[in-house]
Amino acid sequence: MWPNQTRSWSRSPLFQILSNPEFLAEGTAIQDLFNPDRVLIGGRETPEGQKAVQTLKAVYAHWVPEDQILTTNLWSAELSKLAANAFLAQRISSVNAMSALCEATGANVSEVSYAVGKDSRIGPKFLNASVGFGGSCFQKDILNLVYICECNGLPEVANYWKQVIKINDYQKSRFVNRVVSSMFNTVANKKIAVLGFAFKKDTGDTRETPAIDVCKGLLGDKAKISIYDPQVTEDQIQRDLAMNKFDWDHPVHLQPMSPTTTKQVSVTWDAYEATKDAHGICIMTEWDEFKTLDYKKIYDSMQKPAFVFDGRNVVDSEKLREIGFIVYSIGKPLDGWLKDMPAVA
Ligand SMILES: NC(=O)c1ccc[n+]([C@@H]2O[C@H](COP(=O)([O-])OP(=O)(O)OC[C@H]3O[C@@H](n4cnc5c(N)ncnc54)[C@H](O)[C@@H]3O)[C@@H](O)[C@H]2O)c1
Ligand SMILES: O=c1ccn([C@@H]2O[C@H](COP(=O)(O)OP(=O)(O)O[C@H]3O[C@H](CO)[C@@H](O)[C@H](O)[C@H]3O)[C@@H](O)[C@H]2O)c(=O)[nH]1
């Protein structure tokens, strides 16, 4: 941004740096851009800095009402972005922590989050229990926040935010443990169909998707997994599963492809193909089409007992139980079968 640039032979050009964090979410990017809750512009508290802020504000004012364009100092704008993502992720980790307690006590996490969200001070959004949050932003931004806290001598604050990520990791391993313990304490050589690989529906993005950790967990116990996602390519899935953590910013050609991983994983373009002869199904992404699959047809083509582990609470568990499935839904009262299995953590 060079709003105050003036031509001068004796000095270098003048410029101001602004902080203008973006709040769009994937899958709704265009709506979010046209109709943002707010636009945030941070600048230096000097006349030049404020002039730069007003210049950028005038650009947004073409389509955003002025009272929704917030202007702050630089650090406020930078921290507001990190705080917004940390608060959103914290809500998910909070409800996911409650989901473990719901399973242990017989409560239903959907009823709990509905009741909690009815409090107008809390609100209903971002309270869906899940196998864990993913995406390129939440974890990265919390780690960034943690780093800034540590650099500023605030280890207690850093640890507070780290816990949001720890619960997210716990939720993913809890899910894997639930699958393994339900299926007679091993998934070795069993075919597990994984429905959905993207970090959320309506995107093909797999960055930090919980499906990666869940698949790796199942592969660790030597499962054979068959993955179907309507938008993620086989090449992307194989690369994600072959990648070590924190390797995503390395060039593609340097990514190792483990031959074991390739052999144990198949990717299909059809949910019915993925589930054929499977012992269990893990639902990893809340794609709408998973709600309307012909589960009777799927059940008939599977090994018995046939399990469904719903990591997104998208299926009608009662209907599936009537068909004959043993169903696990995150944070919901446990199937009789699962109740008798050893506790998972
Ligand atoms: N993905 C989202 O929903 C979202 C939402 C709000 C804000 N953001 C922020 O926007 C930024 C980009 O996010 P994204 O999801 O589009 O990521 P992305 O990885 O899809 O895109 C980043 C692009 O920048 C390019 N790039 C990276 N380093 C570069 C360099 N040194 N020089 C030139 N180009 C370089 C990459 O090749 C890539 O095309 C991030 O800072 C992110 O936090 C993302
Ligand atoms: O109740 C919920 C809501 C979301 N999620 C999961 O949380 C993750 C992130 O979802 P979402 O926030 O919708 O997607 P992103 O595209 O990552 O958007 C976030 O990250 C962007 C990048 O910083 C910000 O701009 C957005 O405001 C912020 O919502 C996904 O895995 C979701 O499945 C849940 O598990 N439960």
GROMACS .gro file of C-alpha atoms and ligand atoms in nm:
model
  425
    1MET     CA    1   0.000   0.000   0.000
    2TRP     CA    2   0.161   0.326  -0.109
    3PRO     CA    3  -0.102   0.591  -0.042
    4ASN     CA    4   0.128   0.881   0.036
    5GLN     CA    5   0.383   0.812  -0.225
    6THR     CA    6   0.536   1.134  -0.353
    7ARG     CA    7   0.799   1.174  -0.615
    8SER     CA    8   1.113   1.307  -0.454
    9TRP     CA    9   1.461   1.310  -0.598
   10SER     CA   10   1.628   1.342  -0.260
   11ARG     CA   11   1.435   1.082  -0.051
   12SER     CA   12   1.306   0.732  -0.108
   13PRO     CA   13   0.929   0.701  -0.165
   14LEU     CA   14   0.709   0.740   0.145
   15PHE     CA   15   0.487   0.447   0.232
   16GLN     CA   16   0.266   0.317   0.510
   17ILE     CA   17   0.204  -0.043   0.606
   18LEU     CA   18  -0.155  -0.126   0.693
   19SER     CA   19  -0.299  -0.437   0.853
   20ASN     CA   20  -0.617  -0.547   0.675
   21PRO     CA   21  -0.690  -0.906   0.782
   22GLU     CA   22  -0.939  -1.107   0.579
   23PHE     CA   23  -1.219  -1.300   0.753
   24LEU     CA   24  -1.364  -1.501   0.464
   25ALA     CA   25  -1.422  -1.871   0.511
   26GLU     CA   26  -1.371  -2.134   0.243
   27GLY     CA   27  -1.682  -2.241   0.060
   28THR     CA   28  -1.846  -1.902   0.127
   29ALA     CA   29  -1.560  -1.673   0.017
   30ILE     CA   30  -1.755  -1.463  -0.233
   31GLN     CA   31  -2.055  -1.405  -0.002
   32ASP     CA   32  -1.813  -1.319   0.281
   33LEU     CA   33  -1.629  -1.069   0.062
   34PHE     CA   34  -1.945  -0.899  -0.064
   35ASN     CA   35  -2.119  -0.903   0.271
   36PRO     CA   36  -1.859  -0.904   0.549
   37ASP     CA   37  -1.958  -0.884   0.919
   38ARG     CA   38  -1.686  -0.622   0.944
   39VAL     CA   39  -1.375  -0.496   0.767
   40LEU     CA   40  -1.074  -0.425   0.983
   41ILE     CA   41  -0.803  -0.177   0.894
   42GLY     CA   42  -0.511  -0.113   1.126
   43GLY     CA   43  -0.254   0.160   1.078
   44ARG     CA   44  -0.001   0.369   1.261
   45GLU     CA   45  -0.135   0.640   1.491
   46THR     CA   46   0.042   0.916   1.302
   47PRO     CA   47  -0.115   1.164   1.057
   48GLU     CA   48   0.044   0.971   0.766
   49GLY     CA   49  -0.074   0.637   0.907
   50GLN     CA   50  -0.428   0.766   0.956
   51LYS     CA   51  -0.436   0.911   0.604
   52ALA     CA   52  -0.341   0.569   0.467
   53VAL     CA   53  -0.615   0.405   0.676
   54GLN     CA   54  -0.875   0.649   0.538
   55THR     CA   55  -0.757   0.586   0.181
   56LEU     CA   56  -0.814   0.213   0.216
   57LYS     CA   57  -1.141   0.272   0.402
   58ALA     CA   58  -1.269   0.471   0.103
   59VAL     CA   59  -1.208   0.167  -0.120
   60TYR     CA   60  -1.420  -0.063   0.101
   61ALA     CA   61  -1.687   0.207   0.144
   62HIS     CA   62  -1.792   0.136  -0.218
   63TRP     CA   63  -1.976  -0.173  -0.096
   64VAL     CA   64  -1.945  -0.202   0.285
   65PRO     CA   65  -2.151   0.026   0.519
   66GLU     CA   66  -1.915   0.265   0.696
   67ASP     CA   67  -2.011   0.154   1.048
   68GLN     CA   68  -1.888  -0.194   0.959
   69ILE     CA   69  -1.542  -0.069   0.865
   70LEU     CA   70  -1.340  -0.071   1.186
   71THR     CA   71  -1.017   0.122   1.213
   72THR     CA   72  -0.759   0.042   1.480
   73ASN     CA   73  -0.390   0.058   1.549
   74LEU     CA   74  -0.163  -0.199   1.383
   75TRP     CA   75  -0.133  -0.444   1.674
   76SER     CA   76  -0.507  -0.436   1.743
   77ALA     CA   77  -0.583  -0.533   1.384
   78GLU     CA   78  -0.323  -0.811   1.378
   79LEU     CA   79  -0.432  -0.953   1.715
   80SER     CA   80  -0.803  -0.924   1.633
   81LYS     CA   81  -0.759  -1.163   1.342
   82LEU     CA   82  -0.571  -1.416   1.554
   83ALA     CA   83  -0.817  -1.371   1.841
   84ALA     CA   84  -1.122  -1.420   1.614
   85ASN     CA   85  -0.988  -1.750   1.482
   86ALA     CA   86  -0.873  -1.858   1.829
   87PHE     CA   87  -1.220  -1.784   1.977
   88LEU     CA   88  -1.392  -1.978   1.696
   89ALA     CA   89  -1.158  -2.275   1.736
   90GLN     CA   90  -1.198  -2.255   2.113
   91ARG     CA   91  -1.576  -2.292   2.079
   92ILE     CA   92  -1.526  -2.608   1.873
   93SER     CA   93  -1.274  -2.750   2.122
   94SER     CA   94  -1.513  -2.663   2.405
   95VAL     CA   95  -1.803  -2.847   2.246
   96ASN     CA   96  -1.575  -3.135   2.148
   97ALA     CA   97  -1.454  -3.162   2.507
   98MET     CA   98  -1.821  -3.173   2.611
   99SER     CA   99  -1.881  -3.447   2.350
  100ALA     CA  100  -1.643  -3.680   2.537
  101LEU     CA  101  -1.826  -3.608   2.860
  102CYS     CA  102  -2.164  -3.658   2.691
  103GLU     CA  103  -2.058  -4.003   2.572
  104ALA     CA  104  -1.939  -4.091   2.923
  105THR     CA  105  -2.261  -3.975   3.090
  106GLY     CA  106  -2.535  -4.048   2.834
  107ALA     CA  107  -2.605  -3.685   2.745
  108ASN     CA  108  -2.655  -3.579   2.382
  109VAL     CA  109  -2.408  -3.314   2.268
  110SER     CA  110  -2.651  -3.169   2.011
  111GLU     CA  111  -2.905  -3.109   2.285
  112VAL     CA  112  -2.639  -2.960   2.511
  113SER     CA  113  -2.499  -2.726   2.245
  114TYR     CA  114  -2.851  -2.620   2.139
  115ALA     CA  115  -2.940  -2.540   2.499
  116VAL     CA  116  -2.611  -2.356   2.558
  117GLY     CA  117  -2.636  -2.165   2.228
  118LYS     CA  118  -2.987  -2.042   2.314
  119ASP     CA  119  -2.824  -1.811   2.568
  120SER     CA  120  -2.805  -1.492   2.364
  121ARG     CA  121  -2.472  -1.411   2.529
  122ILE     CA  122  -2.327  -1.730   2.380
  123GLY     CA  123  -2.519  -1.770   2.050
  124PRO     CA  124  -2.573  -2.082   1.839
  125LYS     CA  125  -2.294  -2.070   1.579
  126PHE     CA  126  -1.978  -2.284   1.575
  127LEU     CA  127  -2.105  -2.526   1.836
  128ASN     CA  128  -2.123  -2.839   1.621
  129ALA     CA  129  -1.927  -3.124   1.774
  130SER     CA  130  -1.700  -3.292   1.522
  131VAL     CA  131  -1.401  -3.519   1.482
  132GLY     CA  132  -1.198  -3.198   1.504
  133PHE     CA  133  -1.148  -2.870   1.327
  134GLY     CA  134  -0.920  -2.846   1.026
  135GLY     CA  135  -0.831  -2.593   0.759
  136SER     CA  136  -0.528  -2.383   0.693
  137CYS     CA  137  -0.611  -2.109   0.945
  138PHE     CA  138  -0.720  -2.217   1.293
  139GLN     CA  139  -0.415  -2.416   1.398
  140LYS     CA  140  -0.168  -2.182   1.229
  141ASP     CA  141  -0.323  -1.872   1.383
  142ILE     CA  142  -0.339  -2.022   1.733
  143LEU     CA  143   0.024  -2.130   1.707
  144ASN     CA  144   0.106  -1.777   1.596
  145LEU     CA  145  -0.081  -1.640   1.900
  146VAL     CA  146   0.102  -1.884   2.129
  147TYR     CA  147   0.436  -1.772   1.983
  148ILE     CA  148   0.354  -1.404   2.038
  149CYS     CA  149   0.249  -1.478   2.399
  150GLU     CA  150   0.573  -1.666   2.466
  151CYS     CA  151   0.782  -1.390   2.310
  152ASN     CA  152   0.607  -1.143   2.538
  153GLY     CA  153   0.679  -1.344   2.854
  154LEU     CA  154   0.321  -1.473   2.894
  155PRO     CA  155   0.357  -1.854   2.925
  156GLU     CA  156   0.022  -1.897   3.110
  157VAL     CA  157  -0.163  -1.723   2.829
  158ALA     CA  158   0.030  -1.928   2.572
  159ASN     CA  159  -0.062  -2.252   2.751
  160TYR     CA  160  -0.427  -2.151   2.769
  161TRP     CA  161  -0.449  -2.122   2.388
  162LYS     CA  162  -0.231  -2.431   2.328
  163GLN     CA  163  -0.499  -2.633   2.505
  164VAL     CA  164  -0.744  -2.558   2.219
  165ILE     CA  165  -0.511  -2.745   1.984
  166LYS     CA  166  -0.446  -3.023   2.235
  167ILE     CA  167  -0.820  -3.093   2.269
  168ASN     CA  168  -0.846  -3.094   1.890
  169ASP     CA  169  -0.570  -3.355   1.867
  170TYR     CA  170  -0.730  -3.550   2.152
  171GLN     CA  171  -1.062  -3.555   1.967
  172LYS     CA  172  -0.900  -3.708   1.657
  173SER     CA  173  -0.716  -3.978   1.852
  174ARG     CA  174  -1.026  -4.044   2.062
  175PHE     CA  175  -1.214  -4.109   1.737
  176VAL     CA  176  -0.950  -4.353   1.612
  177ASN     CA  177  -0.947  -4.532   1.949
  178ARG     CA  178  -1.325  -4.559   1.935
  179VAL     CA  179  -1.311  -4.720   1.589
  180VAL     CA  180  -1.042  -4.967   1.690
  181SER     CA  181  -1.195  -5.063   2.026
  182SER     CA  182  -1.542  -5.107   1.875
  183MET     CA  183  -1.413  -5.336   1.603
  184PHE     CA  184  -1.284  -5.604   1.841
  185ASN     CA  185  -0.974  -5.404   1.933
  186THR     CA  186  -0.813  -5.419   1.591
  187VAL     CA  187  -0.866  -5.293   1.239
  188ALA     CA  188  -0.568  -5.484   1.095
  189ASN     CA  189  -0.651  -5.598   0.743
  190LYS     CA  190  -1.009  -5.475   0.776
  191LYS     CA  191  -1.145  -5.252   0.504
  192ILE     CA  192  -1.252  -4.914   0.641
  193ALA     CA  193  -1.437  -4.680   0.405
  194VAL     CA  194  -1.358  -4.316   0.467
  195LEU     CA  195  -1.632  -4.086   0.339
  196GLY     CA  196  -1.501  -3.733   0.296
  197PHE     CA  197  -1.143  -3.611   0.311
  198ALA     CA  198  -1.172  -3.230   0.278
  199PHE     CA  199  -1.155  -3.030   0.603
  200LYS     CA  200  -1.516  -2.923   0.553
  201LYS     CA  201  -1.787  -2.953   0.287
  202ASP     CA  202  -1.799  -2.749  -0.032
  203THR     CA  203  -1.423  -2.731  -0.068
  204GLY     CA  204  -1.153  -2.962  -0.200
  205ASP     CA  205  -0.901  -2.818   0.045
  206THR     CA  206  -0.732  -3.079   0.265
  207ARG     CA  207  -0.498  -2.857   0.468
  208GLU     CA  208  -0.499  -2.978   0.832
  209THR     CA  209  -0.806  -3.189   0.761
  210PRO     CA  210  -0.882  -3.425   1.054
  211ALA     CA  211  -0.918  -3.701   0.793
  212ILE     CA  212  -0.537  -3.708   0.760
  213ASP     CA  213  -0.479  -3.786   1.128
  214VAL     CA  214  -0.767  -4.033   1.145
  215CYS     CA  215  -0.649  -4.220   0.833
  216LYS     CA  216  -0.291  -4.225   0.965
  217GLY     CA  217  -0.419  -4.361   1.296
  218LEU     CA  218  -0.611  -4.639   1.120
  219LEU     CA  219  -0.316  -4.715   0.891
  220GLY     CA  220  -0.101  -4.737   1.205
  221ASP     CA  221  -0.314  -5.037   1.305
  222LYS     CA  222  -0.279  -5.175   0.950
  223ALA     CA  223  -0.631  -5.105   0.825
  224LYS     CA  224  -0.699  -5.104   0.453
  225ILE     CA  225  -0.871  -4.780   0.377
  226SER     CA  226  -1.086  -4.685   0.082
  227ILE     CA  227  -1.150  -4.313   0.053
  228TYR     CA  228  -1.424  -4.126  -0.129
  229ASP     CA  229  -1.447  -3.747  -0.142
  230PRO     CA  230  -1.643  -3.569  -0.414
  231GLN     CA  231  -1.375  -3.302  -0.462
  232VAL     CA  232  -1.036  -3.428  -0.347
  233THR     CA  233  -0.811  -3.606  -0.598
  234GLU     CA  234  -0.629  -3.934  -0.536
  235ASP     CA  235  -0.297  -3.761  -0.591
  236GLN     CA  236  -0.374  -3.505  -0.317
  237ILE     CA  237  -0.487  -3.776  -0.072
  238GLN     CA  238  -0.179  -3.990  -0.129
  239ARG     CA  239   0.046  -3.687  -0.085
  240ASP     CA  240  -0.132  -3.582   0.236
  241LEU     CA  241  -0.097  -3.929   0.383
  242ALA     CA  242   0.268  -3.960   0.287
  243MET     CA  243   0.360  -3.623   0.434
  244ASN     CA  244   0.519  -3.573   0.771
  245LYS     CA  245   0.357  -3.310   0.991
  246PHE     CA  246   0.468  -2.955   0.912
  247ASP     CA  247   0.596  -3.060   0.571
  248TRP     CA  248   0.318  -2.889   0.378
  249ASP     CA  249   0.527  -2.592   0.281
  250HIS     CA  250   0.792  -2.806   0.112
  251PRO     CA  251   0.780  -2.841  -0.268
  252VAL     CA  252   0.561  -3.125  -0.395
  253HIS     CA  253   0.844  -3.309  -0.570
  254LEU     CA  254   1.026  -3.344  -0.235
  255GLN     CA  255   0.736  -3.517  -0.063
  256PRO     CA  256   0.809  -3.879   0.017
  257MET     CA  257   0.557  -4.138  -0.104
  258SER     CA  258   0.563  -4.434   0.130
  259PRO     CA  259   0.502  -4.759  -0.062
  260THR     CA  260   0.322  -4.907   0.242
  261THR     CA  261   0.082  -4.615   0.252
  262THR     CA  262   0.008  -4.640  -0.120
  263LYS     CA  263  -0.064  -5.013  -0.092
  264GLN     CA  264  -0.304  -4.980   0.204
  265VAL     CA  265  -0.499  -4.686   0.061
  266SER     CA  266  -0.735  -4.682  -0.232
  267VAL     CA  267  -0.929  -4.382  -0.356
  268THR     CA  268  -1.257  -4.412  -0.545
  269TRP     CA  269  -1.494  -4.168  -0.709
  270ASP     CA  270  -1.800  -4.346  -0.575
  271ALA     CA  271  -1.928  -4.388  -0.216
  272TYR     CA  272  -2.082  -4.728  -0.297
  273GLU     CA  273  -1.754  -4.857  -0.436
  274ALA     CA  274  -1.565  -4.730  -0.130
  275THR     CA  275  -1.805  -4.904   0.111
  276LYS     CA  276  -1.837  -5.235  -0.079
  277ASP     CA  277  -1.708  -5.523   0.139
  278ALA     CA  278  -1.602  -5.276   0.408
  279HIS     CA  279  -1.617  -5.366   0.777
  280GLY     CA  280  -1.672  -5.007   0.885
  281ILE     CA  281  -1.741  -4.656   0.754
  282CYS     CA  282  -1.588  -4.337   0.894
  283ILE     CA  283  -1.759  -4.012   0.795
  284MET     CA  284  -1.497  -3.737   0.800
  285THR     CA  285  -1.663  -3.448   0.611
  286GLU     CA  286  -2.022  -3.324   0.633
  287TRP     CA  287  -2.092  -3.340   0.256
  288ASP     CA  288  -2.470  -3.310   0.200
  289GLU     CA  289  -2.470  -3.616  -0.026
  290PHE     CA  290  -2.374  -3.838   0.269
  291LYS     CA  291  -2.715  -3.769   0.424
  292THR     CA  292  -2.901  -3.917   0.130
  293LEU     CA  293  -2.692  -4.222   0.040
  294ASP     CA  294  -2.884  -4.551   0.011
  295TYR     CA  295  -2.762  -4.694   0.342
  296LYS     CA  296  -2.965  -5.014   0.300
  297LYS     CA  297  -2.779  -5.085  -0.022
  298ILE     CA  298  -2.451  -5.001   0.151
  299TYR     CA  299  -2.533  -5.227   0.447
  300ASP     CA  300  -2.615  -5.520   0.217
  301SER     CA  301  -2.277  -5.487   0.043
  302MET     CA  302  -2.071  -5.468   0.367
  303GLN     CA  303  -1.915  -5.726   0.600
  304LYS     CA  304  -2.111  -5.794   0.921
  305PRO     CA  305  -2.130  -5.661   1.183
  306ALA     CA  306  -2.130  -5.335   0.985
  307PHE     CA  307  -2.016  -5.022   1.168
  308VAL     CA  308  -2.069  -4.652   1.097
  309PHE     CA  309  -1.855  -4.397   1.284
  310ASP     CA  310  -2.003  -4.056   1.214
  311GLY     CA  311  -1.741  -3.789   1.281
  312ARG     CA  312  -1.977  -3.509   1.173
  313ASN     CA  313  -2.314  -3.618   1.306
  314VAL     CA  314  -2.468  -3.615   0.958
  315VAL     CA  315  -2.649  -3.949   0.943
  316ASP     CA  316  -2.979  -4.042   1.107
  317SER     CA  317  -2.836  -4.291   1.356
  318GLU     CA  318  -3.176  -4.439   1.450
  319LYS     CA  319  -3.258  -4.517   1.087
  320LEU     CA  320  -2.918  -4.674   1.039
  321ARG     CA  321  -2.961  -4.887   1.352
  322GLU     CA  322  -3.296  -5.008   1.215
  323ILE     CA  323  -3.113  -5.121   0.900
  324GLY     CA  324  -2.870  -5.316   1.119
  325PHE     CA  325  -2.564  -5.092   1.151
  326ILE     CA  326  -2.378  -5.041   1.478
  327VAL     CA  327  -2.354  -4.662   1.487
  328TYR     CA  328  -2.123  -4.426   1.673
  329SER     CA  329  -2.208  -4.054   1.652
  330ILE     CA  330  -1.980  -3.800   1.821
  331GLY     CA  331  -2.113  -3.699   2.163
  332LYS     CA  332  -2.439  -3.897   2.133
  333PRO     CA  333  -2.567  -4.168   2.369
  334LEU     CA  334  -2.374  -4.483   2.289
  335ASP     CA  335  -2.503  -4.781   2.097
  336GLY     CA  336  -2.550  -5.083   2.331
  337TRP     CA  337  -2.259  -5.251   2.152
  338LEU     CA  338  -2.021  -4.963   2.216
  339LYS     CA  339  -2.121  -4.924   2.580
  340ASP     CA  340  -1.978  -5.267   2.656
  341MET     CA  341  -1.645  -5.185   2.491
  342PRO     CA  342  -1.351  -5.060   2.698
  343ALA     CA  343  -1.350  -4.685   2.763
  344VAL     CA  344  -1.155  -4.486   2.507
  345ALA     CA  345  -0.934  -4.184   2.558
  346LIG     N1  346  -0.795  -1.973   0.314
  346LIG     C1  347  -0.875  -1.887   0.374
  346LIG     O1  348  -0.996  -1.913   0.389
  346LIG     C2  349  -0.824  -1.756   0.426
  346LIG     C3  350  -0.915  -1.667   0.483
  346LIG     C4  351  -0.869  -1.547   0.534
  346LIG     C5  352  -0.736  -1.517   0.530
  346LIG     N2  353  -0.649  -1.604   0.474
  346LIG     C6  354  -0.508  -1.565   0.470
  346LIG     O2  355  -0.473  -1.542   0.332
  346LIG     C7  356  -0.338  -1.585   0.308
  346LIG     C8  357  -0.334  -1.684   0.192
  346LIG     O3  358  -0.417  -1.793   0.224
  346LIG     P1  359  -0.460  -1.901   0.116
  346LIG     O4  360  -0.553  -1.995   0.178
  346LIG     O5  361  -0.503  -1.831  -0.012
  346LIG     O6  362  -0.324  -1.974   0.094
  346LIG     P2  363  -0.267  -2.043  -0.037
  346LIG     O7  364  -0.152  -2.124   0.009
  346LIG     O8  365  -0.377  -2.110  -0.113
  346LIG     O9  366  -0.219  -1.924  -0.126
  346LIG     C9  367  -0.103  -1.856  -0.099
  346LIG    C10  368  -0.039  -1.821  -0.234
  346LIG    O10  369   0.074  -1.745  -0.208
  346LIG    C11  370   0.182  -1.795  -0.288
  346LIG     N3  371   0.305  -1.764  -0.216
  346LIG    C12  372   0.348  -1.815  -0.100
  346LIG     N4  373   0.465  -1.764  -0.065
  346LIG    C13  374   0.497  -1.675  -0.162
  346LIG    C14  375   0.606  -1.588  -0.182
  346LIG     N5  376   0.709  -1.581  -0.097
  346LIG     N6  377   0.604  -1.508  -0.290
  346LIG    C15  378   0.500  -1.513  -0.379
  346LIG     N7  379   0.396  -1.594  -0.365
  346LIG    C16  380   0.393  -1.674  -0.259
  346LIG    C17  381   0.159  -1.945  -0.296
  346LIG    O11  382   0.225  -2.000  -0.408
  346LIG    C18  383   0.007  -1.946  -0.312
  346LIG    O12  384  -0.033  -1.936  -0.447
  346LIG    C19  385  -0.289  -1.646   0.442
  346LIG    O13  386  -0.215  -1.549   0.511
  346LIG    C20  387  -0.417  -1.676   0.516
  346LIG    O14  388  -0.399  -1.673   0.656
  346LIG    C21  389  -0.690  -1.722   0.420
  347LIG     O1  390  -1.932  -2.584   1.468
  347LIG     C1  391  -1.832  -2.609   1.398
  347LIG     C2  392  -1.783  -2.522   1.298
  347LIG     C3  393  -1.670  -2.558   1.226
  347LIG     N1  394  -1.607  -2.675   1.250
  347LIG     C4  395  -1.483  -2.710   1.176
  347LIG     O2  396  -1.392  -2.602   1.187
  347LIG     C5  397  -1.307  -2.597   1.072
  347LIG     C6  398  -1.298  -2.457   1.016
  347LIG     O3  399  -1.423  -2.419   0.963
  347LIG     P1  400  -1.453  -2.272   0.904
  347LIG     O4  401  -1.419  -2.172   1.007
  347LIG     O5  402  -1.592  -2.272   0.853
  347LIG     O6  403  -1.355  -2.266   0.779
  347LIG     P2  404  -1.229  -2.178   0.736
  347LIG     O7  405  -1.239  -2.161   0.589
  347LIG     O8  406  -1.107  -2.239   0.795
  347LIG     O9  407  -1.252  -2.030   0.798
  347LIG     C7  408  -1.187  -1.987   0.918
  347LIG    O10  409  -1.055  -1.944   0.892
  347LIG     C8  410  -1.046  -1.836   0.797
  347LIG     C9  411  -0.899  -1.810   0.771
  347LIG    O11  412  -0.838  -1.737   0.871
  347LIG    C10  413  -1.116  -1.713   0.857
  347LIG    O12  414  -1.105  -1.605   0.766
  347LIG    C11  415  -1.263  -1.751   0.880
  347LIG    O13  416  -1.332  -1.640   0.936
  347LIG    C12  417  -1.269  -1.870   0.974
  347LIG    O14  418  -1.406  -1.911   0.992
  347LIG    C13  419  -1.365  -2.700   0.974
  347LIG    O15  420  -1.288  -2.819   0.981
  347LIG    C14  421  -1.505  -2.724   1.026
  347LIG    O16  422  -1.554  -2.852   0.994
  347LIG    C15  423  -1.654  -2.762   1.348
  347LIG    O17  424  -1.596  -2.868   1.372
  347LIG     N2  425  -1.767  -2.727   1.420
   0.00000   0.00000   0.00000
